Coordinates of C-alpha atoms and ligand atoms in Angstrom, one line a residue:
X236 CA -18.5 27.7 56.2
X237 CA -20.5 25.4 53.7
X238 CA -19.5 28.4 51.0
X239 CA -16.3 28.2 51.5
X240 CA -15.9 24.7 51.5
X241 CA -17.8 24.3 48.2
X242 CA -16.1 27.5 46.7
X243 CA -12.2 25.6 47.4
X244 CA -13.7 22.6 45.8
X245 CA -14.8 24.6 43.1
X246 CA -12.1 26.2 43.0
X247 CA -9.8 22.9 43.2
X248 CA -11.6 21.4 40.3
X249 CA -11.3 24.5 38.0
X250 CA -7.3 24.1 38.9
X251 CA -7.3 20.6 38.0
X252 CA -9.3 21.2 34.4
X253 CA -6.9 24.5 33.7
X254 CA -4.1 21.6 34.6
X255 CA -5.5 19.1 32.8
X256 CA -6.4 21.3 29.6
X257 CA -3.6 23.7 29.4
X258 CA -1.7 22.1 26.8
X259 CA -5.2 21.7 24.3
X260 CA -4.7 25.1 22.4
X261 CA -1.4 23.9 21.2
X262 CA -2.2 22.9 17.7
X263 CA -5.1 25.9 17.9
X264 CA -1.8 28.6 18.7
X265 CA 0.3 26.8 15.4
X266 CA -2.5 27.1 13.0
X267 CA -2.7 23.3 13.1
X268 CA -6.3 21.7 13.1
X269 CA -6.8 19.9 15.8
X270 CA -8.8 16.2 16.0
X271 CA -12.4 16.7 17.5
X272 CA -13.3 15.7 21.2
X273 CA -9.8 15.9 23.5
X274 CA -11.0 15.1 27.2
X275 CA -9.2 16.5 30.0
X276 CA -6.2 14.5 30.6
X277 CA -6.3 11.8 28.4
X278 CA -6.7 13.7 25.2
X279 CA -8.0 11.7 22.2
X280 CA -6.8 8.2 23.8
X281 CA -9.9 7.4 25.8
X282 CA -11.4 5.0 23.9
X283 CA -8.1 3.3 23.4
X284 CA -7.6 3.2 27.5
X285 CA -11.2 1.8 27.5
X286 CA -10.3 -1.1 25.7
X287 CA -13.2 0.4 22.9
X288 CA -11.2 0.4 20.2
X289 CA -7.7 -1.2 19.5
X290 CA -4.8 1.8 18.7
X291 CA -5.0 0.9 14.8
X292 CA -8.6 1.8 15.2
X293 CA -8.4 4.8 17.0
X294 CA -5.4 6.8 14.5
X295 CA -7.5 5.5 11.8
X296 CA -10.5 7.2 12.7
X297 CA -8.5 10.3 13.2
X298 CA -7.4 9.6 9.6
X299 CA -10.7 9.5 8.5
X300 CA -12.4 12.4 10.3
X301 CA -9.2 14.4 8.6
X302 CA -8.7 12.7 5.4
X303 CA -8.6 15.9 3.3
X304 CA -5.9 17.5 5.5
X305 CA -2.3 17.3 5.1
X306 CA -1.7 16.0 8.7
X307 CA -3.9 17.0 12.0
X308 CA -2.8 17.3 15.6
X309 CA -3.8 15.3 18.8
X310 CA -3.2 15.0 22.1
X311 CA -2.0 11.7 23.4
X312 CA -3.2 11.8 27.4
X313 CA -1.6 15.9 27.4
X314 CA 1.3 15.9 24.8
X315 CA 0.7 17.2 21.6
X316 CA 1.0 14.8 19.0
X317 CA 0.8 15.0 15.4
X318 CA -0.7 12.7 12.4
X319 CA 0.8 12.8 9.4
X320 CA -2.1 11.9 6.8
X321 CA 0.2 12.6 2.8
X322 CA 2.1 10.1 1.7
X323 CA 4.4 12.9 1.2
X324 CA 4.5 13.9 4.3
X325 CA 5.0 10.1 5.5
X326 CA 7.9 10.0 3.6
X327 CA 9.4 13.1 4.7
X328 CA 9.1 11.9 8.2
X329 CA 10.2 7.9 7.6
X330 CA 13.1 8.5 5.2
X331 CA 13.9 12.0 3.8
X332 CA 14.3 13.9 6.9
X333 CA 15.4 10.9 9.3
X334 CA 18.0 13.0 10.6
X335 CA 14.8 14.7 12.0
X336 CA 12.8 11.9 13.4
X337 CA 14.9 9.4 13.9
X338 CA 13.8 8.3 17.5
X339 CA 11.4 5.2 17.7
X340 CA 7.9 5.7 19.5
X341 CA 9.1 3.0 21.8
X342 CA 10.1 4.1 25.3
X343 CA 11.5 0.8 26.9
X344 CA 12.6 1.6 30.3
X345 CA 16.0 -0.4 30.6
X346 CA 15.8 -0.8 34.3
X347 CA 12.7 -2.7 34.1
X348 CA 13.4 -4.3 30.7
X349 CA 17.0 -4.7 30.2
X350 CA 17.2 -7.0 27.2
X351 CA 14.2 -5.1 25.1
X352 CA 16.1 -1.9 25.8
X353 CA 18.5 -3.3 23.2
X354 CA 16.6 -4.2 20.8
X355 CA 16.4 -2.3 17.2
X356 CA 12.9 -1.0 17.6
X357 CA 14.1 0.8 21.1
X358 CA 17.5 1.9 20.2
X359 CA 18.9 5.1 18.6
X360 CA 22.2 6.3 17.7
X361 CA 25.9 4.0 17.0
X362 CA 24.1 1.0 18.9
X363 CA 20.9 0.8 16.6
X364 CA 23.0 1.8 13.9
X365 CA 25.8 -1.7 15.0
X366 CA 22.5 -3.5 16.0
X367 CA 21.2 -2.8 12.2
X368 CA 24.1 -3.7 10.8
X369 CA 24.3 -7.1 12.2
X370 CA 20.4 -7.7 11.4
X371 CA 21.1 -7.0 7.5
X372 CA 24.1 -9.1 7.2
X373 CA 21.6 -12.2 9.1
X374 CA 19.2 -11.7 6.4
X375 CA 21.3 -10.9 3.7
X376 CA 20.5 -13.8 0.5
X377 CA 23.4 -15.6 1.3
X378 CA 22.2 -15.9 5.1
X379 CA 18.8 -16.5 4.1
X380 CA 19.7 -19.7 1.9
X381 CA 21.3 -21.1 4.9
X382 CA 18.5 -20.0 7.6
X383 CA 15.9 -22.1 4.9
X384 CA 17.7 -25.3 6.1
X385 CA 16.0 -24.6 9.4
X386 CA 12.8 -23.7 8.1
X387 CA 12.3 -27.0 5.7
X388 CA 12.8 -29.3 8.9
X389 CA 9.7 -27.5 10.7
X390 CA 7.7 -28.0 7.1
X391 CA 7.8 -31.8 7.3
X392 CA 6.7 -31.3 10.9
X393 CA 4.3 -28.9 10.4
X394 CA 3.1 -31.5 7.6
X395 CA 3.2 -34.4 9.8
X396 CA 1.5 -32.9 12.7
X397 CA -1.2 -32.1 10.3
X398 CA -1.4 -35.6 8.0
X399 CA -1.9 -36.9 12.0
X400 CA -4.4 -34.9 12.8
X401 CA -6.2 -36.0 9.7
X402 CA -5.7 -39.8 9.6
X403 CA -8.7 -40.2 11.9
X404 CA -10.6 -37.4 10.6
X405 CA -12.2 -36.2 7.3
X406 CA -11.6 -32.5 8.5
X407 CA -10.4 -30.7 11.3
X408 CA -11.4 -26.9 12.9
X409 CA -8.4 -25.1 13.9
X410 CA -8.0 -21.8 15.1
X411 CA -5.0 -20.0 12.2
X412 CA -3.3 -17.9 14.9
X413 CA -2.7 -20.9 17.2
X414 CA -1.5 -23.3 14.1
X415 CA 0.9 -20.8 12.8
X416 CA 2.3 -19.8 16.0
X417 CA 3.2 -23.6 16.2
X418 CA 4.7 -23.5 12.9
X419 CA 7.1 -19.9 13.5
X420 CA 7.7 -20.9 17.3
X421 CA 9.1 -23.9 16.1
X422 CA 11.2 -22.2 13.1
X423 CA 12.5 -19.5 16.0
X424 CA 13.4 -22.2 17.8
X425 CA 15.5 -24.0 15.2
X426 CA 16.4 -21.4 13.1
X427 CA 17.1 -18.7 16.0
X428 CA 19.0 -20.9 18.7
X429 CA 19.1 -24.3 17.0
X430 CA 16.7 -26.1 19.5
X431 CA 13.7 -28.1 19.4
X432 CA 11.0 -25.8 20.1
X433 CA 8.8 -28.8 20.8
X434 CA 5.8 -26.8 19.0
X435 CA 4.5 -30.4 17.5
X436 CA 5.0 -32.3 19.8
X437 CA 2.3 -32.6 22.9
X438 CA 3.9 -34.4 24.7
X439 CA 6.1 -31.7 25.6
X440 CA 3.5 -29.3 25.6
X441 CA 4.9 -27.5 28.5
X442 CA 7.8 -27.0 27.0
X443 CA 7.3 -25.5 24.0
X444 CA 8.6 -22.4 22.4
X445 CA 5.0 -21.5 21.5
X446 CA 4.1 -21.3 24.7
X447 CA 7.1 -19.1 26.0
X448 CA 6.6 -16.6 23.2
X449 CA 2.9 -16.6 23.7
X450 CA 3.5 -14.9 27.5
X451 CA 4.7 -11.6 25.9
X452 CA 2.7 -10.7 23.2
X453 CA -0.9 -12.6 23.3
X454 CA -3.3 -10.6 24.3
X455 CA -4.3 -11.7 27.2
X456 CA -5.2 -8.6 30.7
X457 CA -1.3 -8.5 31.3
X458 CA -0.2 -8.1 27.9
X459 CA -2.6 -5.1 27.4
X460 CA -2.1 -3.2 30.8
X461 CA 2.0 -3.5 30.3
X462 CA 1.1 -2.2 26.6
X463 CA -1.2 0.7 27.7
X464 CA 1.3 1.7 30.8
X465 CA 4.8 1.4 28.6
X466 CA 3.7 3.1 25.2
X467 CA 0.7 5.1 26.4
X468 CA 2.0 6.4 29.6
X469 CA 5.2 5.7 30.5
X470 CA 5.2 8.4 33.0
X471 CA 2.5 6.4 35.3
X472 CA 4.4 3.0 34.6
X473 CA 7.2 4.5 36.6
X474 CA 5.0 4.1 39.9
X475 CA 3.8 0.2 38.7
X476 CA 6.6 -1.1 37.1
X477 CA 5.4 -2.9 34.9
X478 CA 7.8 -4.7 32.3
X479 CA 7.2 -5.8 28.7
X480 CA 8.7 -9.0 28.8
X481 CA 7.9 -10.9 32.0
X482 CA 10.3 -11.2 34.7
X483 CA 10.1 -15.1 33.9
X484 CA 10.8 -15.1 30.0
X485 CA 13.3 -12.7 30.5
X486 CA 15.2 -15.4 32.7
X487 CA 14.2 -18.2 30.5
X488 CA 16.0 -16.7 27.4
X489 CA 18.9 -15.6 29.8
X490 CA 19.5 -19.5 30.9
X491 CA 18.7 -20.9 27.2
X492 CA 21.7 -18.9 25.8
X493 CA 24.1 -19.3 29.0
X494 CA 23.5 -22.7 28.2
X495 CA 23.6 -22.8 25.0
X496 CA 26.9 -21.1 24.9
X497 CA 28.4 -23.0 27.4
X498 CA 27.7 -25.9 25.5
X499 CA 28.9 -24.6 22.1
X500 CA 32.2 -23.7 23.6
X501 CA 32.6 -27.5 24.6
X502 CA 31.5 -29.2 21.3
X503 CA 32.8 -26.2 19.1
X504 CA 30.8 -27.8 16.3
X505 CA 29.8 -24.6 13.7
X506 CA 25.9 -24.3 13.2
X507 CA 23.9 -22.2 11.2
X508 CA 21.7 -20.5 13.2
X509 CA 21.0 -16.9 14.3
X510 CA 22.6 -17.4 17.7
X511 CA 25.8 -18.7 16.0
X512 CA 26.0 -16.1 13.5
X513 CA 25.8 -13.1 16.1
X514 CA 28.3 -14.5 17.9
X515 CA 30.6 -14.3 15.2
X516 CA 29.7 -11.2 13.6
X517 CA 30.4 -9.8 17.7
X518 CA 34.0 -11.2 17.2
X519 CA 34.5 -9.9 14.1
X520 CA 33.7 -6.3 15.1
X521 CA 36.0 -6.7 18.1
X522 CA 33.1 -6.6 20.1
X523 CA 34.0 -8.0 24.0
X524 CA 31.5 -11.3 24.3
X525 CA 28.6 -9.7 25.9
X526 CA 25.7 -12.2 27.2
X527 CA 23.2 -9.9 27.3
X528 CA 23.9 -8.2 24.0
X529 CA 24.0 -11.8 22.5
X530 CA 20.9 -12.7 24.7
X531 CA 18.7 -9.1 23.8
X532 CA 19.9 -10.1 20.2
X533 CA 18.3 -13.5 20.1
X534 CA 14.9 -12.4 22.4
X535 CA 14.7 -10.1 19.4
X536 CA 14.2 -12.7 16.7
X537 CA 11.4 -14.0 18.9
X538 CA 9.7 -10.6 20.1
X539 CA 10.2 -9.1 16.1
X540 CA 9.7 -12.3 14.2
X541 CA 7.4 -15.0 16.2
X542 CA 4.5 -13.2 16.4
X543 CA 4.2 -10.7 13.7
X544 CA 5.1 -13.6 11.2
X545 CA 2.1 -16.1 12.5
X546 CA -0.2 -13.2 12.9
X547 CA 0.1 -12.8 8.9
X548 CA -0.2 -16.0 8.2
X549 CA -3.2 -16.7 9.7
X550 CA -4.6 -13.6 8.1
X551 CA -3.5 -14.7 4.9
X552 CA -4.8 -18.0 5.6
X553 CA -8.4 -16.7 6.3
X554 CA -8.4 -14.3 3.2
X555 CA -7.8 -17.9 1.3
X556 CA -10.4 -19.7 3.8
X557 CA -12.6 -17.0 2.4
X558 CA -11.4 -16.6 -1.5
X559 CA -11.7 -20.4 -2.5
X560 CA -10.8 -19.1 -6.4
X561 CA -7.7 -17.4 -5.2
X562 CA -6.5 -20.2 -2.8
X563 CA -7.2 -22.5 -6.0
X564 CA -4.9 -20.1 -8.2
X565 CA -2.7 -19.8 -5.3
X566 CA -2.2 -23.8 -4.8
X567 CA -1.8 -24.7 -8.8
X568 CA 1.0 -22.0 -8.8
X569 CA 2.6 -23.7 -5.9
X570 CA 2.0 -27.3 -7.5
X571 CA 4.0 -26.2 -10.4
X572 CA 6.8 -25.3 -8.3
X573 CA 7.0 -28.2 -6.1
X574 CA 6.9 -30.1 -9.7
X575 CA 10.0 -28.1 -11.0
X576 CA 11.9 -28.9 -8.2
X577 CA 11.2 -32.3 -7.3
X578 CA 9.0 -31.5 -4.7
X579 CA 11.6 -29.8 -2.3
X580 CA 11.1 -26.4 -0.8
X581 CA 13.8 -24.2 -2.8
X582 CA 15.4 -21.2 -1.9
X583 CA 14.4 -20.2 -5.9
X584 CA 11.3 -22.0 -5.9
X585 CA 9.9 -20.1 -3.4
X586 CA 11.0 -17.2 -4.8
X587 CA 9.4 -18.0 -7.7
X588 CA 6.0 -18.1 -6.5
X589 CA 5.3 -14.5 -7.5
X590 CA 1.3 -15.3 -7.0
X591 CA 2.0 -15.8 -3.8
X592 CA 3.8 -12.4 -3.1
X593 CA 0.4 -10.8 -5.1
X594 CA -1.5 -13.0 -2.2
X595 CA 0.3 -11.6 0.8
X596 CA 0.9 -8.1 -0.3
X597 CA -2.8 -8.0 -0.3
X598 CA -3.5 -9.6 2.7
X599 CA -1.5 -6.7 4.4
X600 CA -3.2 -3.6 2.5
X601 CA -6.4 -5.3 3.7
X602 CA -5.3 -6.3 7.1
X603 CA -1.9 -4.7 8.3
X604 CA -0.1 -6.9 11.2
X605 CA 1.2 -3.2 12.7
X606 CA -1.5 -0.6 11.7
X607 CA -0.1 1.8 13.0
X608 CA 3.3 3.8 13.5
X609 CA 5.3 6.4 14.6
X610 CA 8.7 8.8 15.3
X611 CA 9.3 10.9 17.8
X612 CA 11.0 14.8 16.2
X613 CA 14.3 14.5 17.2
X614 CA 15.3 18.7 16.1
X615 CA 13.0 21.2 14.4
X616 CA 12.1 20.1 11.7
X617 CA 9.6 22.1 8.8
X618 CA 6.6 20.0 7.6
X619 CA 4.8 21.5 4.7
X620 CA 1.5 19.7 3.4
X621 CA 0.3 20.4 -0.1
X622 CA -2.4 22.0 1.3
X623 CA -0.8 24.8 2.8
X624 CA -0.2 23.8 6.4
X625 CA 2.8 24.0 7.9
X626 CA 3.9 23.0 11.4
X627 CA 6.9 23.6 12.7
X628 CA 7.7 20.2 14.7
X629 CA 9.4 20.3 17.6
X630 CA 11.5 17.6 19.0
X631 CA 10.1 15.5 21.2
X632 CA 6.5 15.8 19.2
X633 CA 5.1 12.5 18.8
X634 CA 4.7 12.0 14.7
X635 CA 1.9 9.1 14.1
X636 CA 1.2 7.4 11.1
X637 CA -1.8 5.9 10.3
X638 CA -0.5 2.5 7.7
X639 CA -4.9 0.6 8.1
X640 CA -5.8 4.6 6.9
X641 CA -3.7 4.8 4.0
X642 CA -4.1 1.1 3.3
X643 CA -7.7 2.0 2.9
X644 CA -7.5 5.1 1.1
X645 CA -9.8 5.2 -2.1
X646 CA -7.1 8.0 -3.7
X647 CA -4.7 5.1 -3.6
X648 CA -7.0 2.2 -4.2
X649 CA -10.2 1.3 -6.2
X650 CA -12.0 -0.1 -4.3
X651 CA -10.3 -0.4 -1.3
X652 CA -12.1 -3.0 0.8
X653 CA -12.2 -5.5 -2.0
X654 CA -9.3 -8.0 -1.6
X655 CA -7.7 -8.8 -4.8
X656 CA -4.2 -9.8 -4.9
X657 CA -4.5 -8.2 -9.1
X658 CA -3.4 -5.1 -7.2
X659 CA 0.1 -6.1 -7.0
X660 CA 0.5 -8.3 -10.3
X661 CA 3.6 -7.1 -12.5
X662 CA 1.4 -4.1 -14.4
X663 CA -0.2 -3.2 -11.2
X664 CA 2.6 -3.0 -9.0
X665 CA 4.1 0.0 -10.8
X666 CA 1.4 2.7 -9.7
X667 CA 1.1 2.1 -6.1
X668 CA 2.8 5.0 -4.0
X669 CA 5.5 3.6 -2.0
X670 CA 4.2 5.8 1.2
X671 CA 0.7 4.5 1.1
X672 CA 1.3 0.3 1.4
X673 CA 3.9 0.1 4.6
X674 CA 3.3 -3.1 6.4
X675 CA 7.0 -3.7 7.1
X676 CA 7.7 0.5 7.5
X677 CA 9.8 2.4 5.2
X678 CA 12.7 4.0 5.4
X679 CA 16.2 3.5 7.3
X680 CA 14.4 2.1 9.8
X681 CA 12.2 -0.5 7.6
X682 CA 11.8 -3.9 9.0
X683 CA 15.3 -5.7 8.6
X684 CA 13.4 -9.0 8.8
X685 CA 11.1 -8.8 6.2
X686 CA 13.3 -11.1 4.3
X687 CA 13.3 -13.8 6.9
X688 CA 9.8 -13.4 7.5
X689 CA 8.3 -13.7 4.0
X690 CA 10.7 -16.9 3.6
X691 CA 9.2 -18.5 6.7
X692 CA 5.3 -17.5 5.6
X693 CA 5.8 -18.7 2.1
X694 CA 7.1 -21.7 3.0
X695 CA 4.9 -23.0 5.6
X696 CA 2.2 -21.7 3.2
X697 CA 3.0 -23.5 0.2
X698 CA 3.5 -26.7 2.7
X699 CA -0.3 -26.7 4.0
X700 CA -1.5 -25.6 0.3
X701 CA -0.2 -28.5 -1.4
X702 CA -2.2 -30.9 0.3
X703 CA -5.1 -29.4 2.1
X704 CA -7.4 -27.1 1.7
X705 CA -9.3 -24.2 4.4
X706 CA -12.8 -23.4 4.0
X707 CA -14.2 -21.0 6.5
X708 CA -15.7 -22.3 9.5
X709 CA -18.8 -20.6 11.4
X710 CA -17.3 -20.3 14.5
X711 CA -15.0 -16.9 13.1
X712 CA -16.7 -14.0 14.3
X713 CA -17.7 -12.1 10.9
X714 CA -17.4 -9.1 10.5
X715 CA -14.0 -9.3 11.8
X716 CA -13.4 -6.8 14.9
X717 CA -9.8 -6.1 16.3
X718 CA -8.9 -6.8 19.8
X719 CA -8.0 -3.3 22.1
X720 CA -5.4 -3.2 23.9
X721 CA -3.0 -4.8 21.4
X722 CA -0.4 -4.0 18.9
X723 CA -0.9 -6.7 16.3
X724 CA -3.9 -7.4 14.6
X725 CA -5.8 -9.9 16.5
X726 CA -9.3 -10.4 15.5
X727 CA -12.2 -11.1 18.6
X728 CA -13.0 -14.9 19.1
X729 CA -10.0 -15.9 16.2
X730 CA -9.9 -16.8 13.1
X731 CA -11.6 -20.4 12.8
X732 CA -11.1 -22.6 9.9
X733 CA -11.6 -26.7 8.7
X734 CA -8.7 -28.4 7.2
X735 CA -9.2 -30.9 4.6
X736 CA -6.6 -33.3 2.6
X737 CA -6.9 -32.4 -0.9
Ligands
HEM2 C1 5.6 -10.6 8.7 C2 6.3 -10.4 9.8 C3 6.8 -9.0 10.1 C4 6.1 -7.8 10.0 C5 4.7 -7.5 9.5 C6 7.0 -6.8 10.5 C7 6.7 -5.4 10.5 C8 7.6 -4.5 11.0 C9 7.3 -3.1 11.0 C10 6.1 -2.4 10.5 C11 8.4 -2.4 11.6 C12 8.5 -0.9 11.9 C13 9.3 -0.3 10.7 C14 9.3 1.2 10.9 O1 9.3 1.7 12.1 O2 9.4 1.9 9.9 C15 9.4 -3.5 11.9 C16 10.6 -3.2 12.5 C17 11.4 -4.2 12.9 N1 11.3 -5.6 12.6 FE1 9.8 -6.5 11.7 N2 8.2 -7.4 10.9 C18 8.1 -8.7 10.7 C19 9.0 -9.7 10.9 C20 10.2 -9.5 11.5 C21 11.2 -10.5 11.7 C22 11.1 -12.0 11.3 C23 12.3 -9.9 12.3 C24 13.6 -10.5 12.8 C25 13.8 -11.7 13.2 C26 11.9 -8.5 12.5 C27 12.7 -7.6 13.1 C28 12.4 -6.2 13.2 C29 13.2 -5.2 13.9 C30 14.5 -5.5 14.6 C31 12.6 -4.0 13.7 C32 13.1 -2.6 14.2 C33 13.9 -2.0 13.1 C34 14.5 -0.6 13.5 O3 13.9 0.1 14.3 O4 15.5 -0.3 13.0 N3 10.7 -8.3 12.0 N4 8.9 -4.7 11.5

């Protein structure tokens, strides 16, 4: 009796690990080499599901163990998944062959998350391609020189809220991430539905548009375990249910823009926000006034822009905490364009302020906001690597991309963990391969707000740089380590500064 019992469980557990494992000679069968250690079931994502290591970590470590590869396989919980490691290769996937893997990694369930489901990063097919559309027309230069007139108003606040802080004080310690957020919160707010987003204001604490986008993406226990069920294992987050953007937000943006629309139709006065704009731009493509379009449209200027923009700030903002020489090369060159132009922010004055590009470039070679990406194969599609491996991909293969590996590749940079902004100065520039510096993607499916968001970051930046200064403060955590569990960069403990008028 006891034999048999312990032979079944035997026996059931052998079933299980042939279950579990079945799929692991995959990449072995294709003449693919596979990543080392893939654990029954969860293939090479344990220490992601751990919380060990954040994603970025874990396809950069993959990049690393493979580096002299053309791309190795994986196995993401039991699906066979493939990095791409060439810059070749990443361009093959990201723009050449589109056609081929044009699906996002993304898999938004629109039952549970009805207005993410139509947002760009989730969509495929005519409605990403209308969605596009109406993203590059909002960002287009014209567009841009009229969304600036929201952005100046939150750079006197931003200033006064600061020249507050430090009328009592010699210096302040402030944490970057929560500063910034204040500052893009506030230009969402204004420049995405022409509102107060009371980010300055404490008073109204409560009510701010910091806060509200701060529910979805900080990386708080929720934020990680809705990240780790939707784009790790969809498949389980159909028993929990688990949505992206809380049941609450989702019903805050709903009423902001019923409202808002309501109201519009009333006062009929024309505004220049990103609200207004997509309402028009729905008329003029005969599209029937949709709410939730119009809504899913405008969650996706907070969801895209808030966070991603304020996460690079304050990244470049401890890079300059850290470089006093550059952020002393970096404030005379704005200085000299604040002088040209009377002291106004300028649509051309910020453009201008070249340095400044140098300066954030670098911070995202260093640092990426979104280190790492992805496609899913959409038909078969060839992949040759210049060293002789070739993989036939087939759709539905998960293709991963690792941007902190290539960003930290010595073939494509000396010295790669040195931060100098010289990399991207006008001589410079010219040598860097395309495929190996992609902090806003590349491709069809590059970031269509990249525009918008290095307006916003350059002007907020040149507003604190022309009259205080950041030193480093002891409280940041050095060396910097990423939080798990997250898609944006997010260092442990923050990234602590003191503020000083100049
Ligand atoms: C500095 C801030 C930002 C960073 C670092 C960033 C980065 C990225 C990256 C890496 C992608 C993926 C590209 C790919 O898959 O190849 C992306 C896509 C996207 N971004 Fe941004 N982004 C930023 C700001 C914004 C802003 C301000 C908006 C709009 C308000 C925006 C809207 C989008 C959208 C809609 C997509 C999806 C595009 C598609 O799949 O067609 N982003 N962004």
């Amino acid at each position: 009796m006891t034999i048999m019992l312990v032979s079944l469980i035997l026996g059931a557990f052998a079933a299980l690990y042939y279950y579990l494992t079945q799929n692991y000679k995959y990449w072995q069968k294709r003449g693919i080499p596979c990543a080392d250690g893939a654990l029954p079931g969860v293939g090479h994502m344990l220490p992601a599901i751990c919380f060990r290591t954040s994603f970025p970590e874990l396809f950069n470590k993959i990049y690393n163990d493979n580096k002299n590869r053309s791309m190795v396989g994986f196995y993401n919980f039991t699906s066979p998944s493939l990095l791409v490691i060439e810059p070749q290769l990443v361009k093959t996937v990201l723009q050449t062959n589109f056609a081929s893997f044009n699906k996002p990694i993304f898999p938004i369930d629109p039952d549970l998350d009805p207005l993410t489901a139509l947002n760009p990063f989730a969509l495929t097919g005519d409605k990403w391609l209308a969605a596009r559309k109406r993203l590059t027309y909002a960002f287009s230069s014209m567009r841009l020189k009229i969304l600036l007139e929201s952005v100046k108003p939150v750079c006197v606040l931003f200033e006064n809220y600061l020249n507050n802080k430090l009328s009592k004080t010699e210096k302040i310690e402030v944490e970057l991430k929560d500063l910034f957020s204040k500052f893009t919160a506030q230009v969402v707010a204004g420049a995405g539905f022409g509102v107060d987003g009371y980010c300055f204001n404490e008073e109204k604490e409560n009510l701010s548009f910091q806060k509200i986008g701060a529910v979805i993406l900080e990386p708080n226990l929720r934020t990680k375990i809705a990240t780790m069920l939707i784009f790790l294992v969809p498949s389980l987050n159909k028993i929990f249910k688990i949505s992206f953007v809380p049941k609450h937000v989702d019903n805050f943006f709903r009423t902001l823009v019923a409202e808002l629309m309501e109201q519009r139709r009333k006062d009929a006065i024309p505004r220049n926000d990103f609200l207004h704009l997509m309402t028009e731009l729905e008329k003029q493509d005969g599209i029937k006034f949709d709410v939730e379009l119009l809504t899913a449209q405008a969650l996706s200027f907070v969801l895209d822009g808030y966070e991603t923009s304020s996460t690079v700030m304050s990244l470049v903002g401890y890079q300059l905490a850290v470089h006093q020489e550059i952020q002393k090369k970096l404030r005379e060159e704005v200085m000299s364009v604040f002088k040209k132009y009377d002291g106004e922010i300028t649509y051309e004055g910020l453009k201008e302020m070249t340095y400044m590009d140098q300066v954030l470039n670098e911070s995202q070679r260093i640092i990426p906001t979104i280190g790492f990406q992805g496609r899913i194969c959409t038909e078969e599609f060839e992949l040759r690597g210049s060293d002789g491996l070739i993989c036939r991909v087939q759709p539905n293969t998960e293709i991963r991309i690792s941007i902190d590996g290539l960003h930290h590749d010595s073939r494509y940079w000396n010295n790669p963990e040195i931060f100098d902004p010289e990399r991207f100065n006008s001589e410079n520039k010219q040598n860097i391969d395309r495929f190996a510096f992609l902090p806003f993607g590349e491709g069809p499916r590059i970031c269509p707000g990249m525009r918008m968001a290095l307006l916003q970051i350059k002007a907020g930046l040149a507003t604190l740089l022309r009259k205080y200064s950041l030193e480093l403060s002891p409280k940041t955590k050095l060396p910097l380590q990423m939080t798990p569990g997250v898609i944006l960069a997010s260092p442990k403990g923050g990234l602590w500064v003191k503020i000083r008028q100049l």
